[in-house]
Amino acid sequence: MEDLTTGIEVAGVVAWLDLAPGSRVLDVPCGSGRHAVELAARGMDVTGFDLSPRMLERAQARARSRGVTVRWVLGDMRRLPFEGAFDAVVNLFNSFGYFGDEEDRRALAGMVAALRPGGRLLLDLPNRDAYVSQVPPAYWDETPTHWVLCSFRFDSGTGTAVTDYTYVPKAGGPPQYRQTRVRWYTLPEIHAWLKEAGAAVTAVYGSWDAEPFDVDTPRMIVIARRDAGGSPTRD
């Protein structure tokens, strides 16, 4: 199932960013490398960038198993060390919004700065309106080893989604707890930050099936192009 999902998502990336074999692509953050490796398998020149050494180890193993080459870089996406180096930058699967407004803005500006003039950016974000109306306040999930109670709430004042996870071992034992907090940005906020950084939104999709974005679609997939002239704004 993951392979099918990854294939659908990467097909969208290739089509919407007009990529071809040899295109230079930055996947940030790349996590365990499922998108970076699939892009490399389709002939792209891929760099995967992530803060987690453990995730990069998993990504390297994934690349070896597929027999592809990806350049892996350890670092913080708030301080991307690239200037005009890529034809495309992708930020996929809910990987934006974890640092607070100012540092998120800086991270987005860094993605734009990493593009060559005319290069394209894809941001794959949750559609805030749809999630807030559809996600129940509590629900059960599971992993191979745990039952997981997920408790969700949304702070409309700060635009922050908070999820508390209670992991109950299937084999018995004390539960474990984890919390995630992520800022869910609106489309006008993303528009404004991209314009400030020197890029313009060219399309917005509501799903990987390319349906038009509206309040009910599950995703907010933003395509933007770096301005052809001048330098992007970057702190």
mmCIF file of C-alpha atoms in Angstrom:
data_model
loop_
_atom_site.group_PDB
_atom_site.id
_atom_site.type_symbol
_atom_site.label_atom_id
_atom_site.label_comp_id
_atom_site.label_asym_id
_atom_site.label_seq_id
_atom_site.Cartn_x
_atom_site.Cartn_y
_atom_site.Cartn_z
ATOM 1 C CA MET A 1 0.000 0.000 0.000
ATOM 2 C CA GLU A 2 2.830 2.414 0.856
ATOM 3 C CA ASP A 3 4.496 1.714 -2.498
ATOM 4 C CA LEU A 4 1.254 2.497 -4.335
ATOM 5 C CA THR A 5 0.728 5.720 -2.372
ATOM 6 C CA THR A 6 4.324 6.801 -2.934
ATOM 7 C CA GLY A 7 4.037 6.108 -6.653
ATOM 8 C CA ILE A 8 0.885 8.221 -6.945
ATOM 9 C CA GLU A 9 2.462 11.094 -5.019
ATOM 10 C CA VAL A 10 5.717 11.019 -6.978
ATOM 11 C CA ALA A 11 3.816 10.893 -10.272
ATOM 12 C CA GLY A 12 2.096 14.105 -9.186
ATOM 13 C CA VAL A 13 5.405 15.696 -8.236
ATOM 14 C CA VAL A 14 6.927 14.835 -11.619
ATOM 15 C CA ALA A 15 3.938 16.121 -13.593
ATOM 16 C CA TRP A 16 3.207 19.292 -11.618
ATOM 17 C CA LEU A 17 6.855 20.363 -11.366
ATOM 18 C CA ASP A 18 7.583 19.411 -14.996
ATOM 19 C CA LEU A 19 10.512 17.180 -14.034
ATOM 20 C CA ALA A 20 12.605 15.107 -16.414
ATOM 21 C CA PRO A 21 15.462 12.642 -15.926
ATOM 22 C CA GLY A 22 18.424 14.596 -14.584
ATOM 23 C CA SER A 23 16.325 17.295 -12.897
ATOM 24 C CA ARG A 24 17.918 18.393 -9.626
ATOM 25 C CA VAL A 25 15.435 17.831 -6.796
ATOM 26 C CA LEU A 26 15.705 18.605 -3.075
ATOM 27 C CA ASP A 27 13.430 16.580 -0.761
ATOM 28 C CA VAL A 28 13.257 18.398 2.587
ATOM 29 C CA PRO A 29 12.761 16.918 5.093
ATOM 30 C CA CYS A 30 13.198 13.545 3.436
ATOM 31 C CA GLY A 31 12.461 11.311 6.441
ATOM 32 C CA SER A 32 13.007 7.653 5.615
ATOM 33 C CA GLY A 33 13.464 8.494 1.943
ATOM 34 C CA ARG A 34 10.392 6.987 0.341
ATOM 35 C CA HIS A 35 9.843 9.937 -2.017
ATOM 36 C CA ALA A 36 13.532 10.707 -2.588
ATOM 37 C CA VAL A 37 14.291 7.109 -3.546
ATOM 38 C CA GLU A 38 11.303 6.871 -5.885
ATOM 39 C CA LEU A 39 12.317 10.131 -7.580
ATOM 40 C CA ALA A 40 15.854 8.788 -8.009
ATOM 41 C CA ALA A 41 14.447 5.567 -9.473
ATOM 42 C CA ARG A 42 12.723 7.731 -12.094
ATOM 43 C CA GLY A 43 16.022 9.311 -13.095
ATOM 44 C CA MET A 44 16.139 12.495 -11.018
ATOM 45 C CA ASP A 45 19.300 13.875 -9.412
ATOM 46 C CA VAL A 46 18.035 13.851 -5.823
ATOM 47 C CA THR A 47 19.277 15.324 -2.558
ATOM 48 C CA GLY A 48 17.545 14.218 0.641
ATOM 49 C CA PHE A 49 17.875 16.560 3.636
ATOM 50 C CA ASP A 50 16.810 15.694 7.181
ATOM 51 C CA LEU A 51 17.533 16.523 10.815
ATOM 52 C CA SER A 52 17.396 12.915 12.048
ATOM 53 C CA PRO A 53 20.446 10.636 11.684
ATOM 54 C CA ARG A 54 18.176 7.638 12.312
ATOM 55 C CA MET A 55 15.865 8.623 9.461
ATOM 56 C CA LEU A 56 18.813 9.152 7.123
ATOM 57 C CA GLU A 57 20.134 5.685 7.984
ATOM 58 C CA ARG A 58 16.759 4.225 7.023
ATOM 59 C CA ALA A 59 16.768 6.306 3.839
ATOM 60 C CA GLN A 60 20.234 5.053 2.898
ATOM 61 C CA ALA A 61 19.123 1.462 3.413
ATOM 62 C CA ARG A 62 16.047 2.073 1.258
ATOM 63 C CA ALA A 63 18.204 3.528 -1.536
ATOM 64 C CA ARG A 64 20.589 0.563 -1.394
ATOM 65 C CA SER A 65 17.704 -1.888 -1.622
ATOM 66 C CA ARG A 66 16.424 -0.096 -4.755
ATOM 67 C CA GLY A 67 19.887 0.246 -6.272
ATOM 68 C CA VAL A 68 19.679 4.030 -6.670
ATOM 69 C CA THR A 69 21.950 6.898 -5.718
ATOM 70 C CA VAL A 70 20.715 9.778 -3.568
ATOM 71 C CA ARG A 71 22.826 12.474 -1.928
ATOM 72 C CA TRP A 72 21.912 12.467 1.791
ATOM 73 C CA VAL A 73 22.552 15.578 3.892
ATOM 74 C CA LEU A 74 22.118 15.911 7.663
ATOM 75 C CA GLY A 75 20.901 19.350 8.727
ATOM 76 C CA ASP A 76 18.171 21.680 9.948
ATOM 77 C CA MET A 77 15.645 22.848 7.341
ATOM 78 C CA ARG A 78 15.516 26.246 9.044
ATOM 79 C CA ARG A 79 19.095 26.773 7.853
ATOM 80 C CA LEU A 80 19.291 25.212 4.404
ATOM 81 C CA PRO A 81 22.834 25.547 2.995
ATOM 82 C CA PHE A 82 21.771 25.852 -0.660
ATOM 83 C CA GLU A 83 21.483 28.833 -3.015
ATOM 84 C CA GLY A 84 19.991 28.414 -6.487
ATOM 85 C CA ALA A 85 21.058 24.764 -6.640
ATOM 86 C CA PHE A 86 17.851 22.934 -7.580
ATOM 87 C CA ASP A 87 15.255 22.764 -10.326
ATOM 88 C CA ALA A 88 12.654 21.693 -7.771
ATOM 89 C CA VAL A 89 12.160 21.509 -4.007
ATOM 90 C CA VAL A 90 9.521 19.289 -2.398
ATOM 91 C CA ASN A 91 8.155 19.333 1.149
ATOM 92 C CA LEU A 92 5.863 16.342 1.497
ATOM 93 C CA PHE A 93 3.461 14.590 3.862
ATOM 94 C CA ASN A 94 2.750 17.054 6.677
ATOM 95 C CA SER A 95 6.403 18.057 7.123
ATOM 96 C CA PHE A 96 5.879 21.796 7.639
ATOM 97 C CA GLY A 97 4.640 23.794 10.624
ATOM 98 C CA TYR A 98 6.596 22.428 13.589
ATOM 99 C CA PHE A 99 8.850 25.357 14.516
ATOM 100 C CA GLY A 100 6.619 28.364 15.214
ATOM 101 C CA ASP A 101 5.619 31.069 12.752
ATOM 102 C CA GLU A 102 8.908 32.943 12.452
ATOM 103 C CA GLU A 103 11.074 29.874 12.002
ATOM 104 C CA ASP A 104 8.553 28.237 9.665
ATOM 105 C CA ARG A 105 8.681 31.401 7.555
ATOM 106 C CA ARG A 106 12.481 31.199 7.541
ATOM 107 C CA ALA A 107 12.373 27.548 6.483
ATOM 108 C CA LEU A 108 10.029 28.360 3.601
ATOM 109 C CA ALA A 109 12.263 31.226 2.469
ATOM 110 C CA GLY A 110 15.207 28.820 2.504
ATOM 111 C CA MET A 111 13.353 26.422 0.224
ATOM 112 C CA VAL A 112 12.729 29.223 -2.257
ATOM 113 C CA ALA A 113 16.369 30.330 -2.051
ATOM 114 C CA ALA A 114 17.481 26.763 -2.833
ATOM 115 C CA LEU A 115 15.712 26.969 -6.215
ATOM 116 C CA ARG A 116 17.278 28.255 -9.390
ATOM 117 C CA PRO A 117 15.410 31.241 -10.877
ATOM 118 C CA GLY A 118 12.268 29.776 -12.417
ATOM 119 C CA GLY A 119 12.542 26.619 -10.308
ATOM 120 C CA ARG A 120 9.437 25.166 -8.693
ATOM 121 C CA LEU A 121 8.403 24.322 -5.140
ATOM 122 C CA LEU A 122 5.753 21.839 -3.992
ATOM 123 C CA LEU A 123 4.306 22.025 -0.471
ATOM 124 C CA ASP A 124 2.044 19.138 0.542
ATOM 125 C CA LEU A 125 0.032 20.406 3.511
ATOM 126 C CA PRO A 126 -3.100 19.250 5.334
ATOM 127 C CA ASN A 127 -6.231 21.217 4.492
ATOM 128 C CA ARG A 128 -6.944 22.838 7.826
ATOM 129 C CA ASP A 129 -10.672 23.390 7.267
ATOM 130 C CA ALA A 130 -11.283 19.784 6.245
ATOM 131 C CA TYR A 131 -9.259 18.250 9.065
ATOM 132 C CA VAL A 132 -10.798 20.373 11.812
ATOM 133 C CA SER A 133 -14.308 19.422 10.692
ATOM 134 C CA GLN A 134 -13.603 15.736 10.054
ATOM 135 C CA VAL A 135 -11.076 14.482 12.639
ATOM 136 C CA PRO A 136 -12.855 13.105 15.744
ATOM 137 C CA PRO A 137 -11.700 14.322 19.170
ATOM 138 C CA ALA A 138 -10.554 10.797 20.062
ATOM 139 C CA TYR A 139 -9.982 7.606 18.072
ATOM 140 C CA TRP A 140 -8.027 4.355 18.237
ATOM 141 C CA ASP A 141 -5.208 3.322 15.922
ATOM 142 C CA GLU A 142 -2.676 0.530 16.111
ATOM 143 C CA THR A 143 0.896 -0.413 15.278
ATOM 144 C CA PRO A 144 2.258 -3.974 15.084
ATOM 145 C CA THR A 145 3.110 -3.776 18.806
ATOM 146 C CA HIS A 146 0.729 -1.211 20.345
ATOM 147 C CA TRP A 147 -2.844 -0.021 20.537
ATOM 148 C CA VAL A 148 -2.806 3.763 20.189
ATOM 149 C CA LEU A 149 -5.381 6.174 21.618
ATOM 150 C CA CYS A 150 -5.218 9.477 19.723
ATOM 151 C CA SER A 151 -6.782 12.574 21.297
ATOM 152 C CA PHE A 152 -7.069 15.565 18.944
ATOM 153 C CA ARG A 153 -7.834 19.233 19.535
ATOM 154 C CA PHE A 154 -7.399 22.374 17.454
ATOM 155 C CA ASP A 155 -6.557 25.799 18.884
ATOM 156 C CA SER A 156 -8.276 28.201 16.496
ATOM 157 C CA GLY A 157 -6.546 31.177 18.114
ATOM 158 C CA THR A 158 -3.071 29.991 17.152
ATOM 159 C CA GLY A 159 -3.971 27.684 14.263
ATOM 160 C CA THR A 160 -2.269 24.797 16.066
ATOM 161 C CA ALA A 161 -3.321 21.148 15.962
ATOM 162 C CA VAL A 162 -2.429 19.193 19.103
ATOM 163 C CA THR A 163 -2.556 15.403 19.226
ATOM 164 C CA ASP A 164 -1.864 13.350 22.356
ATOM 165 C CA TYR A 165 -0.918 9.704 21.802
ATOM 166 C CA THR A 166 -1.256 6.960 24.409
ATOM 167 C CA TYR A 167 0.603 3.790 23.378
ATOM 168 C CA VAL A 168 -0.722 0.642 25.074
ATOM 169 C CA PRO A 169 1.559 -2.394 24.543
ATOM 170 C CA LYS A 170 -0.304 -5.375 23.102
ATOM 171 C CA ALA A 171 1.974 -7.672 25.106
ATOM 172 C CA GLY A 172 1.148 -5.870 28.348
ATOM 173 C CA GLY A 173 3.051 -3.285 30.335
ATOM 174 C CA PRO A 174 2.737 0.408 31.174
ATOM 175 C CA PRO A 175 1.489 2.826 28.507
ATOM 176 C CA GLN A 176 3.728 5.443 26.892
ATOM 177 C CA TYR A 177 2.763 9.000 25.985
ATOM 178 C CA ARG A 178 3.686 11.409 23.191
ATOM 179 C CA GLN A 179 2.340 14.748 21.985
ATOM 180 C CA THR A 180 2.675 16.502 18.631
ATOM 181 C CA ARG A 181 1.935 20.164 17.948
ATOM 182 C CA VAL A 182 1.805 21.446 14.379
ATOM 183 C CA ARG A 183 0.747 24.791 12.955
ATOM 184 C CA TRP A 184 -1.792 24.360 10.171
ATOM 185 C CA TYR A 185 -1.413 27.354 7.875
ATOM 186 C CA THR A 186 -4.110 28.841 5.678
ATOM 187 C CA LEU A 187 -3.635 29.372 1.960
ATOM 188 C CA PRO A 188 -3.475 33.200 2.317
ATOM 189 C CA GLU A 189 -0.673 32.812 4.883
ATOM 190 C CA ILE A 190 1.335 30.556 2.565
ATOM 191 C CA HIS A 191 0.667 32.895 -0.381
ATOM 192 C CA ALA A 192 2.007 35.873 1.585
ATOM 193 C CA TRP A 193 5.158 34.125 2.783
ATOM 194 C CA LEU A 194 5.984 32.821 -0.682
ATOM 195 C CA LYS A 195 5.538 36.273 -2.195
ATOM 196 C CA GLU A 196 7.787 37.734 0.495
ATOM 197 C CA ALA A 197 10.411 35.072 -0.265
ATOM 198 C CA GLY A 198 10.399 35.793 -4.005
ATOM 199 C CA ALA A 199 8.043 33.131 -5.368
ATOM 200 C CA ALA A 200 4.528 33.077 -6.799
ATOM 201 C CA VAL A 201 1.832 30.429 -6.396
ATOM 202 C CA THR A 202 0.925 28.900 -9.765
ATOM 203 C CA ALA A 203 -1.510 26.153 -8.720
ATOM 204 C CA VAL A 204 -3.219 24.649 -5.670
ATOM 205 C CA TYR A 205 -4.632 21.112 -5.606
ATOM 206 C CA GLY A 206 -6.921 19.505 -3.057
ATOM 207 C CA SER A 207 -5.603 15.964 -3.457
ATOM 208 C CA TRP A 208 -3.061 13.884 -5.339
ATOM 209 C CA ASP A 209 -5.838 13.224 -7.874
ATOM 210 C CA ALA A 210 -5.497 16.908 -8.902
ATOM 211 C CA GLU A 211 -8.982 17.864 -7.745
ATOM 212 C CA PRO A 212 -9.444 21.613 -7.244
ATOM 213 C CA PHE A 213 -8.686 22.847 -3.733
ATOM 214 C CA ASP A 214 -11.662 23.830 -1.581
ATOM 215 C CA VAL A 215 -12.711 23.663 2.076
ATOM 216 C CA ASP A 216 -13.592 19.955 1.862
ATOM 217 C CA THR A 217 -10.561 18.518 0.061
ATOM 218 C CA PRO A 218 -8.098 16.559 2.219
ATOM 219 C CA ARG A 219 -4.885 18.236 1.100
ATOM 220 C CA MET A 220 -3.574 21.700 0.253
ATOM 221 C CA ILE A 221 -0.862 21.016 -2.325
ATOM 222 C CA VAL A 222 0.721 24.331 -3.268
ATOM 223 C CA ILE A 223 2.856 24.744 -6.397
ATOM 224 C CA ALA A 224 5.006 27.886 -6.596
ATOM 225 C CA ARG A 225 7.689 29.196 -8.930
ATOM 226 C CA ARG A 226 10.710 31.222 -7.884
ATOM 227 C CA ASP A 227 10.842 34.586 -9.606
ATOM 228 C CA ALA A 228 13.093 34.582 -12.651
ATOM 229 C CA GLY A 229 14.873 37.803 -11.717
ATOM 230 C CA GLY A 230 16.423 39.141 -8.532
ATOM 231 C CA SER A 231 17.303 37.365 -5.322
ATOM 232 C CA PRO A 232 14.850 35.766 -2.878
ATOM 233 C CA THR A 233 14.329 37.318 0.534
ATOM 234 C CA ARG A 234 16.031 35.214 3.189
ATOM 235 C CA ASP A 235 16.993 36.024 6.767
#
